XYZ file of C-alpha atoms in Angstrom:
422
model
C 98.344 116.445 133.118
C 95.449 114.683 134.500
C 93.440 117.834 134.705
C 94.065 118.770 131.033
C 93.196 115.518 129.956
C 90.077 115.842 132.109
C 89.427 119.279 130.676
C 89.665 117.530 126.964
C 87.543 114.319 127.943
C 84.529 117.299 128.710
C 84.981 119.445 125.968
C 84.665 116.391 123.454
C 81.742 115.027 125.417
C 79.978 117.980 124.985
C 80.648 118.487 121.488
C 78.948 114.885 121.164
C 76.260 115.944 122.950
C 75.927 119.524 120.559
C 75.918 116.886 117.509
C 73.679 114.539 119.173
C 71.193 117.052 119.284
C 71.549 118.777 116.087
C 71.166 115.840 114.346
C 68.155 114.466 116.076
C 66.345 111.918 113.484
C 68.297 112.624 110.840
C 71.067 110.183 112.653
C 69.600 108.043 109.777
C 71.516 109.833 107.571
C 74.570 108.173 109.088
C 73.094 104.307 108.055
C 75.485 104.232 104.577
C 76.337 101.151 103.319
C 80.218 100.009 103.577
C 82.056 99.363 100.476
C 81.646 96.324 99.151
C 84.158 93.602 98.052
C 86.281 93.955 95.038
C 86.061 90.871 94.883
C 81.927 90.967 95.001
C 80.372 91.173 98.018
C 76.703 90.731 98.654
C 74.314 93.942 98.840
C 72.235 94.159 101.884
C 68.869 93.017 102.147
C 65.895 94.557 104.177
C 63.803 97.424 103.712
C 65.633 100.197 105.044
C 68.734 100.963 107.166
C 68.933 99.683 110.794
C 68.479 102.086 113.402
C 71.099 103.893 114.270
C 73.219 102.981 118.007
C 71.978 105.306 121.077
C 75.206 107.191 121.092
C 78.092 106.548 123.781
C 78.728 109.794 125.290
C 81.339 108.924 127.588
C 85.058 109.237 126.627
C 86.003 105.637 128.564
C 83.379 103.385 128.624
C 79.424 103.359 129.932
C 77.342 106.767 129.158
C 76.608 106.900 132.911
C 80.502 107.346 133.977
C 80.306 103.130 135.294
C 82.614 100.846 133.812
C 81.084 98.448 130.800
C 81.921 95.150 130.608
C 83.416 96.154 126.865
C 85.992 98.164 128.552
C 87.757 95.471 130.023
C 91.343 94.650 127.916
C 91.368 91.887 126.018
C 93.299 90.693 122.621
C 90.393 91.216 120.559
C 88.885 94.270 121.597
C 89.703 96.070 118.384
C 88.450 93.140 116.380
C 85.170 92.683 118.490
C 83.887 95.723 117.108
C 83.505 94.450 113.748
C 81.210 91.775 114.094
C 78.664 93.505 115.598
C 77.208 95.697 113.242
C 77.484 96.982 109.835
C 79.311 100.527 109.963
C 77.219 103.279 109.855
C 79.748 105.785 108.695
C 81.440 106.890 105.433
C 82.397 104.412 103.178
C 85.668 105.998 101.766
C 87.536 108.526 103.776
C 90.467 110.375 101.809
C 93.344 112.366 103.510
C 96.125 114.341 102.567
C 98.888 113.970 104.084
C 101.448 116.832 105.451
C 99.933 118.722 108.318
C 96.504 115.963 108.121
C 98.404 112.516 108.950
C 101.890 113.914 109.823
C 103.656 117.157 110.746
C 104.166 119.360 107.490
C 107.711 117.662 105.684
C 108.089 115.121 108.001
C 106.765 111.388 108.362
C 103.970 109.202 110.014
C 105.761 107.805 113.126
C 104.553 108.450 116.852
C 101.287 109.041 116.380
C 99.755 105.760 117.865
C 96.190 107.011 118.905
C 95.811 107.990 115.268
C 97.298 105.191 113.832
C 94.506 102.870 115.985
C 91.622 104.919 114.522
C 92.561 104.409 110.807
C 93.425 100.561 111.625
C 89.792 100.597 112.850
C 88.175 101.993 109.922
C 89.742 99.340 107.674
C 89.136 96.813 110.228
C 85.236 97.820 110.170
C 85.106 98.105 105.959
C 86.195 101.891 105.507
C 88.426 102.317 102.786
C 91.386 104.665 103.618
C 92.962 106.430 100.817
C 96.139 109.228 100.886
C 95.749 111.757 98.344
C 99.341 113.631 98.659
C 101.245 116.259 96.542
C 103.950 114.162 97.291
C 104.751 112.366 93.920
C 107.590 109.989 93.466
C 106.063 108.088 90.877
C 105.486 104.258 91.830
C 108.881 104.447 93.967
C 106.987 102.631 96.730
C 109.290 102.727 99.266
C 109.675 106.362 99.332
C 105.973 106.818 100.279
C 106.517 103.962 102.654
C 109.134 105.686 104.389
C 106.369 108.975 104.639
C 103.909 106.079 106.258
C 106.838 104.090 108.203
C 105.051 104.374 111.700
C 101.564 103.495 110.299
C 102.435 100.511 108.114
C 104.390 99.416 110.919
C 101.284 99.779 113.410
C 99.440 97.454 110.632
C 102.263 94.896 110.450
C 102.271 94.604 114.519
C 98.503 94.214 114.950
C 98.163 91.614 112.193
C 95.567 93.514 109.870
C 94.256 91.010 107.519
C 94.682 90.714 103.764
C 91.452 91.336 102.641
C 91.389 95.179 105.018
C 95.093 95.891 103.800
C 93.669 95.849 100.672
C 91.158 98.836 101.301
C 94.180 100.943 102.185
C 95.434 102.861 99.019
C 97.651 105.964 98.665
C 97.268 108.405 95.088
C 100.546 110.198 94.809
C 101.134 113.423 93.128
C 97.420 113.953 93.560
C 95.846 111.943 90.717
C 99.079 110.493 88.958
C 100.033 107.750 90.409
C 98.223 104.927 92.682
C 99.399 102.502 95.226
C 97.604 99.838 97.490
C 98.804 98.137 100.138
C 99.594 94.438 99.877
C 98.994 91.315 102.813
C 103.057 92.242 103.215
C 102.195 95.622 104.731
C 104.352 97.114 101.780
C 102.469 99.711 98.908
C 102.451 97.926 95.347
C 101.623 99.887 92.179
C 98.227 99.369 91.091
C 97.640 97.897 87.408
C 97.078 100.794 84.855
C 96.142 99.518 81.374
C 93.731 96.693 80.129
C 91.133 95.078 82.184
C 90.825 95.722 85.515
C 93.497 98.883 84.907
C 92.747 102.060 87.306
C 93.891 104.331 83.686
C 91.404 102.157 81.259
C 88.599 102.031 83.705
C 88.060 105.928 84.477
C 89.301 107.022 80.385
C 85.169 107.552 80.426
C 85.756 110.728 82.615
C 87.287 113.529 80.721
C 89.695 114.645 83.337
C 90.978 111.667 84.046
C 94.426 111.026 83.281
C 94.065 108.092 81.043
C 93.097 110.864 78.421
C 95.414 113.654 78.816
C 98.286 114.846 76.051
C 101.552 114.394 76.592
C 102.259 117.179 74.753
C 99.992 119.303 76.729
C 101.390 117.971 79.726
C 104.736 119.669 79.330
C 103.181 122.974 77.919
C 101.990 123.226 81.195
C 104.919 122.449 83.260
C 106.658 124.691 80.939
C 104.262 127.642 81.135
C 104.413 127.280 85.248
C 108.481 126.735 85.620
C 108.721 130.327 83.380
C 106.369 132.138 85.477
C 107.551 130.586 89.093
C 111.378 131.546 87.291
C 110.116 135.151 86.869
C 108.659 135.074 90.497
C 112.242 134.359 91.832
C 113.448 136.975 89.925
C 111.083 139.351 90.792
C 110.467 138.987 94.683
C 114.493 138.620 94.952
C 113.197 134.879 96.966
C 116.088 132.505 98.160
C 114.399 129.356 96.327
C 115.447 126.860 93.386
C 113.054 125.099 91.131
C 112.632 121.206 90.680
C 110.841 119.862 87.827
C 109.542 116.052 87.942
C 107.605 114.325 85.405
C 104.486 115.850 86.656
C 105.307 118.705 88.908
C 107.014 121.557 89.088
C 108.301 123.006 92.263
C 109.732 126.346 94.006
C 111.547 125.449 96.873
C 113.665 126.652 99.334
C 117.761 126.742 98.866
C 119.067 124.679 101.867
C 118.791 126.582 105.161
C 116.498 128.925 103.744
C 112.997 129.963 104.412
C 110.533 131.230 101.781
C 107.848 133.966 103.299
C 104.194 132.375 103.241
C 103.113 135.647 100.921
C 105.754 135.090 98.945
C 104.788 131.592 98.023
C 101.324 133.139 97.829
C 102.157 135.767 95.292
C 104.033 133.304 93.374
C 101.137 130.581 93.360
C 98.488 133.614 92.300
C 100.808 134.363 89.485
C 100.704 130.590 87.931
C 97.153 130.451 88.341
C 96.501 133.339 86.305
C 98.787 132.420 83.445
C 97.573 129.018 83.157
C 93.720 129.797 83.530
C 94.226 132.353 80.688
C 96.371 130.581 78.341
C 94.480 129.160 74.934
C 96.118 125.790 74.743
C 96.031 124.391 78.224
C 92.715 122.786 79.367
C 94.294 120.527 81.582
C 93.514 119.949 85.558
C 96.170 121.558 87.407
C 96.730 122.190 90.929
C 99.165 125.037 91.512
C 99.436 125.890 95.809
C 101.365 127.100 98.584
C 102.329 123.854 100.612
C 103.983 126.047 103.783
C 107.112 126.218 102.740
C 107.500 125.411 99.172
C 105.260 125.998 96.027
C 103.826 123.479 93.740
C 102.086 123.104 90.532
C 101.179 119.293 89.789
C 99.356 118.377 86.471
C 95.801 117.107 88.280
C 94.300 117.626 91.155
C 92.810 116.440 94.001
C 88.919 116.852 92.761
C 90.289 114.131 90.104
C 92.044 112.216 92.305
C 89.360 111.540 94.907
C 86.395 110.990 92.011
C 88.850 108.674 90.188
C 88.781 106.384 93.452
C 85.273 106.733 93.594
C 84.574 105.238 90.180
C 87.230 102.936 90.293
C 85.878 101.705 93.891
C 82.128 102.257 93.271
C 81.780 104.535 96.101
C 79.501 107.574 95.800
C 79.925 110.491 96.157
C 77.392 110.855 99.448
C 79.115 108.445 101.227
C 82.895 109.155 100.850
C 85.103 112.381 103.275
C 88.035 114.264 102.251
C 89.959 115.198 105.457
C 92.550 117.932 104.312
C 93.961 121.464 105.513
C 94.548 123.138 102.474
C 91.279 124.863 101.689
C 92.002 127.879 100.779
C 92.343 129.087 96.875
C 95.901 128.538 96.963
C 95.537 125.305 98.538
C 95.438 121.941 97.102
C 92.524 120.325 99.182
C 90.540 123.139 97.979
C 89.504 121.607 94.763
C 87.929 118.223 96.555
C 84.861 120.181 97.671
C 83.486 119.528 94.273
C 83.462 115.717 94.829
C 82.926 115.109 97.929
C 82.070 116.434 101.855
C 85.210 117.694 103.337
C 86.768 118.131 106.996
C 88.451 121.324 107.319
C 91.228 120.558 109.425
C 94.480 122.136 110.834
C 96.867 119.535 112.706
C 97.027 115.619 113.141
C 95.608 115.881 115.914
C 92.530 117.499 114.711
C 91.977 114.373 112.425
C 92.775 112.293 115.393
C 89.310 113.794 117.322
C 87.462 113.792 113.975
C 87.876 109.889 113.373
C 87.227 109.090 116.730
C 83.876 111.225 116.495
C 83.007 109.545 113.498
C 84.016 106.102 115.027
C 81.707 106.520 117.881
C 78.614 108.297 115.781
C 79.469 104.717 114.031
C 78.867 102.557 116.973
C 82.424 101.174 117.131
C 83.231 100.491 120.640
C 86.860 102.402 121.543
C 87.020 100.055 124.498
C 89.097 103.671 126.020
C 90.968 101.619 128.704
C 92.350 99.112 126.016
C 93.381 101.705 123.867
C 94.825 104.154 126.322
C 96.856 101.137 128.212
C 98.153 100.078 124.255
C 99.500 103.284 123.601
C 100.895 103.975 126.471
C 102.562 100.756 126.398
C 104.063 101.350 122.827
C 105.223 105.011 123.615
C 107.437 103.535 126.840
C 109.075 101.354 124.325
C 110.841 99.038 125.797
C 111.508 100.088 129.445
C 110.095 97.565 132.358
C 110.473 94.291 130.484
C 108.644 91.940 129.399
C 105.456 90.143 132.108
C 102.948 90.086 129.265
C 105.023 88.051 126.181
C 101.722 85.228 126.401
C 99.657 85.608 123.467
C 99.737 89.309 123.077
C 101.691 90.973 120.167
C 104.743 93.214 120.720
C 103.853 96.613 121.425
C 105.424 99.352 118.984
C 108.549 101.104 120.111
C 107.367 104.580 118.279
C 110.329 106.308 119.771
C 112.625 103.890 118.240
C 110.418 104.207 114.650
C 111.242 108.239 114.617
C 114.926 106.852 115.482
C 115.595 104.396 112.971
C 113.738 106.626 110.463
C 115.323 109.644 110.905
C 119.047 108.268 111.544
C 119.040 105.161 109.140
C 116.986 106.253 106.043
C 116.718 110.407 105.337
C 114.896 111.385 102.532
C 114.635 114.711 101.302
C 110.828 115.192 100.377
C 111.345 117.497 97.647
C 113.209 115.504 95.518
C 112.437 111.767 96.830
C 116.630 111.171 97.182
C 117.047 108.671 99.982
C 120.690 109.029 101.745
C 121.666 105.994 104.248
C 123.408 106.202 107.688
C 125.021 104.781 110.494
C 122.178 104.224 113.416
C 123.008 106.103 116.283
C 123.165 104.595 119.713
């Protein structure tokens, strides 16, 4: 294990080192300002951005393989690195969710490494947004059972108010939009009149402040008939679901739908909607792995929505996603923003500490790696460190609880409660 880990340490250094060089002097480029306050922050003075950080090469500390004093663990190396300097990064970073933040259909809950980047983006002024498929309408808790491990990672480190509330998640891609509150738990966000996320982006023709009801379910109609005729057709073992936004082709219970299948299916729906006279609606029709969707929206609305809402541009905000193919549903955020092309949670892990570093956030590596290994032993070897230091997470017991206490089926949002297992 050490020797793979070893292995990984050198092939990220030397992807630093590739980037390092590419970008030369246009590391200025980086220098974006962070997002200021709702609440009105201050712009920044001076006459230009501040040069960027010589770039910390090394995986665990000093760029000369010594030991900095900044690696040494202490309560507030996390929170040390946001008082240095302003962060020279993107000010919004979007993600989807399945397959990006957590394993396709399941939750956010042992992924601590992950879980310590995005707590450090908010901590340093980054605002973190989910833009999911997944749309139970403003039933918060469902999405907070898809985020249990993170929110819970929040909750233990103490992340303050005023960073919680840079955290947002937009459910069935541009319907329906959440923020989290100083009680770690997602709250709808206010729609109509001043102030409203609905009213304040009705300027933008997409938006959905301005769409037709009646259009609205012309298009869920058109797609259920043509995803009905795709069952029919390719003989698939699948059932449809239709929510107030969505429509979705799914598999029966023990089933599996083939990927072309799903392809063939999504293809179909796209056709018939692009072509008919009386839809001009955003849509999003894709093959999500397993199941098919078409959502009213997408996630090129979605992600400029937060943009104007926030005051973010365009420049300075990242969608990380790994659907972007035609048929995918992160495909359509390449026409508002950059975009990271990824494939597993771990890929976005790497990419956030890369852009945490190119930053000049200090990872402190022996801090971090001794916290996570201390919250994936749980609570084996007792307790010689209670002063002054938090409780470490039990992300073990997180998948546990989650998966024995509350089970929701994603699909459909129903929550079913059981006996914990001991």
């Amino acid at each position: 294990l050490g020797a793979v880990a070893a292995a990984q340490d050198e092939d990220e250094r030397r992807a630093l080192q590739r980037w390092e060089s590419q970008l030369g002097e246009d590391l200025d480029l980086l220098n974006t300002p962070v997002l200021r306050s709702m609440n009105g922050g201050g712009g920044g003075g001076g006459s230009g951005p501040p040069s960027p950080p010589k770039l910390d090469l090394h995986l665990d500390g000093g760029s000369d393989g010594t030991t900095s004093s900044t690696d040494k663990t202490t309560e507030n190396d996390e929170e040390s690195a946001t008082d240095s300097q302003p962060f020279r990064g993107p000010s919004m970073i979007t993600f989807d969710g399945d397959q990006t933040l957590y394993s396709d259909g399941a939750n956010f809950e042992s992924n601590p490494k992950l879980a310590l980047y995005l707590y450090l983006l908010l901590r340093n002024g980054v605002t973190v947004a989910v833009v999911t498929a997944a749309g139970y309408e403003y039933q918060s808790e469902k999405y907070e059972l898809r985020l249990s491990g993170l929110l819970a990672y929040f909750r233990d480190r103490k992340l303050p108010p005023e960073d919680c509330e840079r955290f947002y998640l937009f459910g069935g891609e541009c319907n329906y939009l959440l923020r989290l509150g100083s009680d770690y738990k997602l709250h709808p966000v206010k729609e109509h009149g001043a102030g409203g996320w609905l009213t304040s982006t009705k300027y933008m023709e997409e938006a959905p402040g301005n769409w037709d009801e009646n259009e609205i379910n012309m298009l869920l109609d058109t797609a259920e008939t043509c995803m009905k005729q795709s069952i029919d057709e390719q003989n698939l073992r699948a059932r449809l679901i239709r929510k107030k936004r969505a429509v979705g082709l799914i598999p029966k219970p023990d089933e599996q739908i083939p990927r072309e299948a799903l392809d063939e299916s999504i293809l179909r729906v796209q056709a018939e909607l692009q072509r008919h006279p009386n839809i001009s609606l955003p849509f999003c029709a894709f093959n999500g792995g397993s199941d098919a969707w078409v959502d009213c929206g997408n996630k090129r609305v979605g992600v400029a929505i937060l943009q104007s809402y926030l005051g973010v541009p365009h420049e300075e905000t990242l969608h990380v996603g790994d659907q972007f193919l035609n048929t995918g549903n992160d495909f359509a955020a390449r026409e508002t923003s950059p975009c990271a092309w990824i494939t597993s949670p771990d890929e976005t892990t790497y990419i956030l500490k890369s852009i945490l570093r190119l930053a000049g956030v200090p990872l402190n590596g022996h801090a971090a790696k001794s916290k996570v290994a201390s919250a994936m032993k749980g609570n084996a070897g007792g307790g010689n460190s209670i002063n002054k230091t938090p409780s470490q997470l039990d992300f073990h017991e997180i998948g546990r609880r989650s998966a024995t206490v509350k089970i929701m089926d994603v699909y459909t949002g129903e929550i079913t409660t059981q006996q914990a297992s001991r």
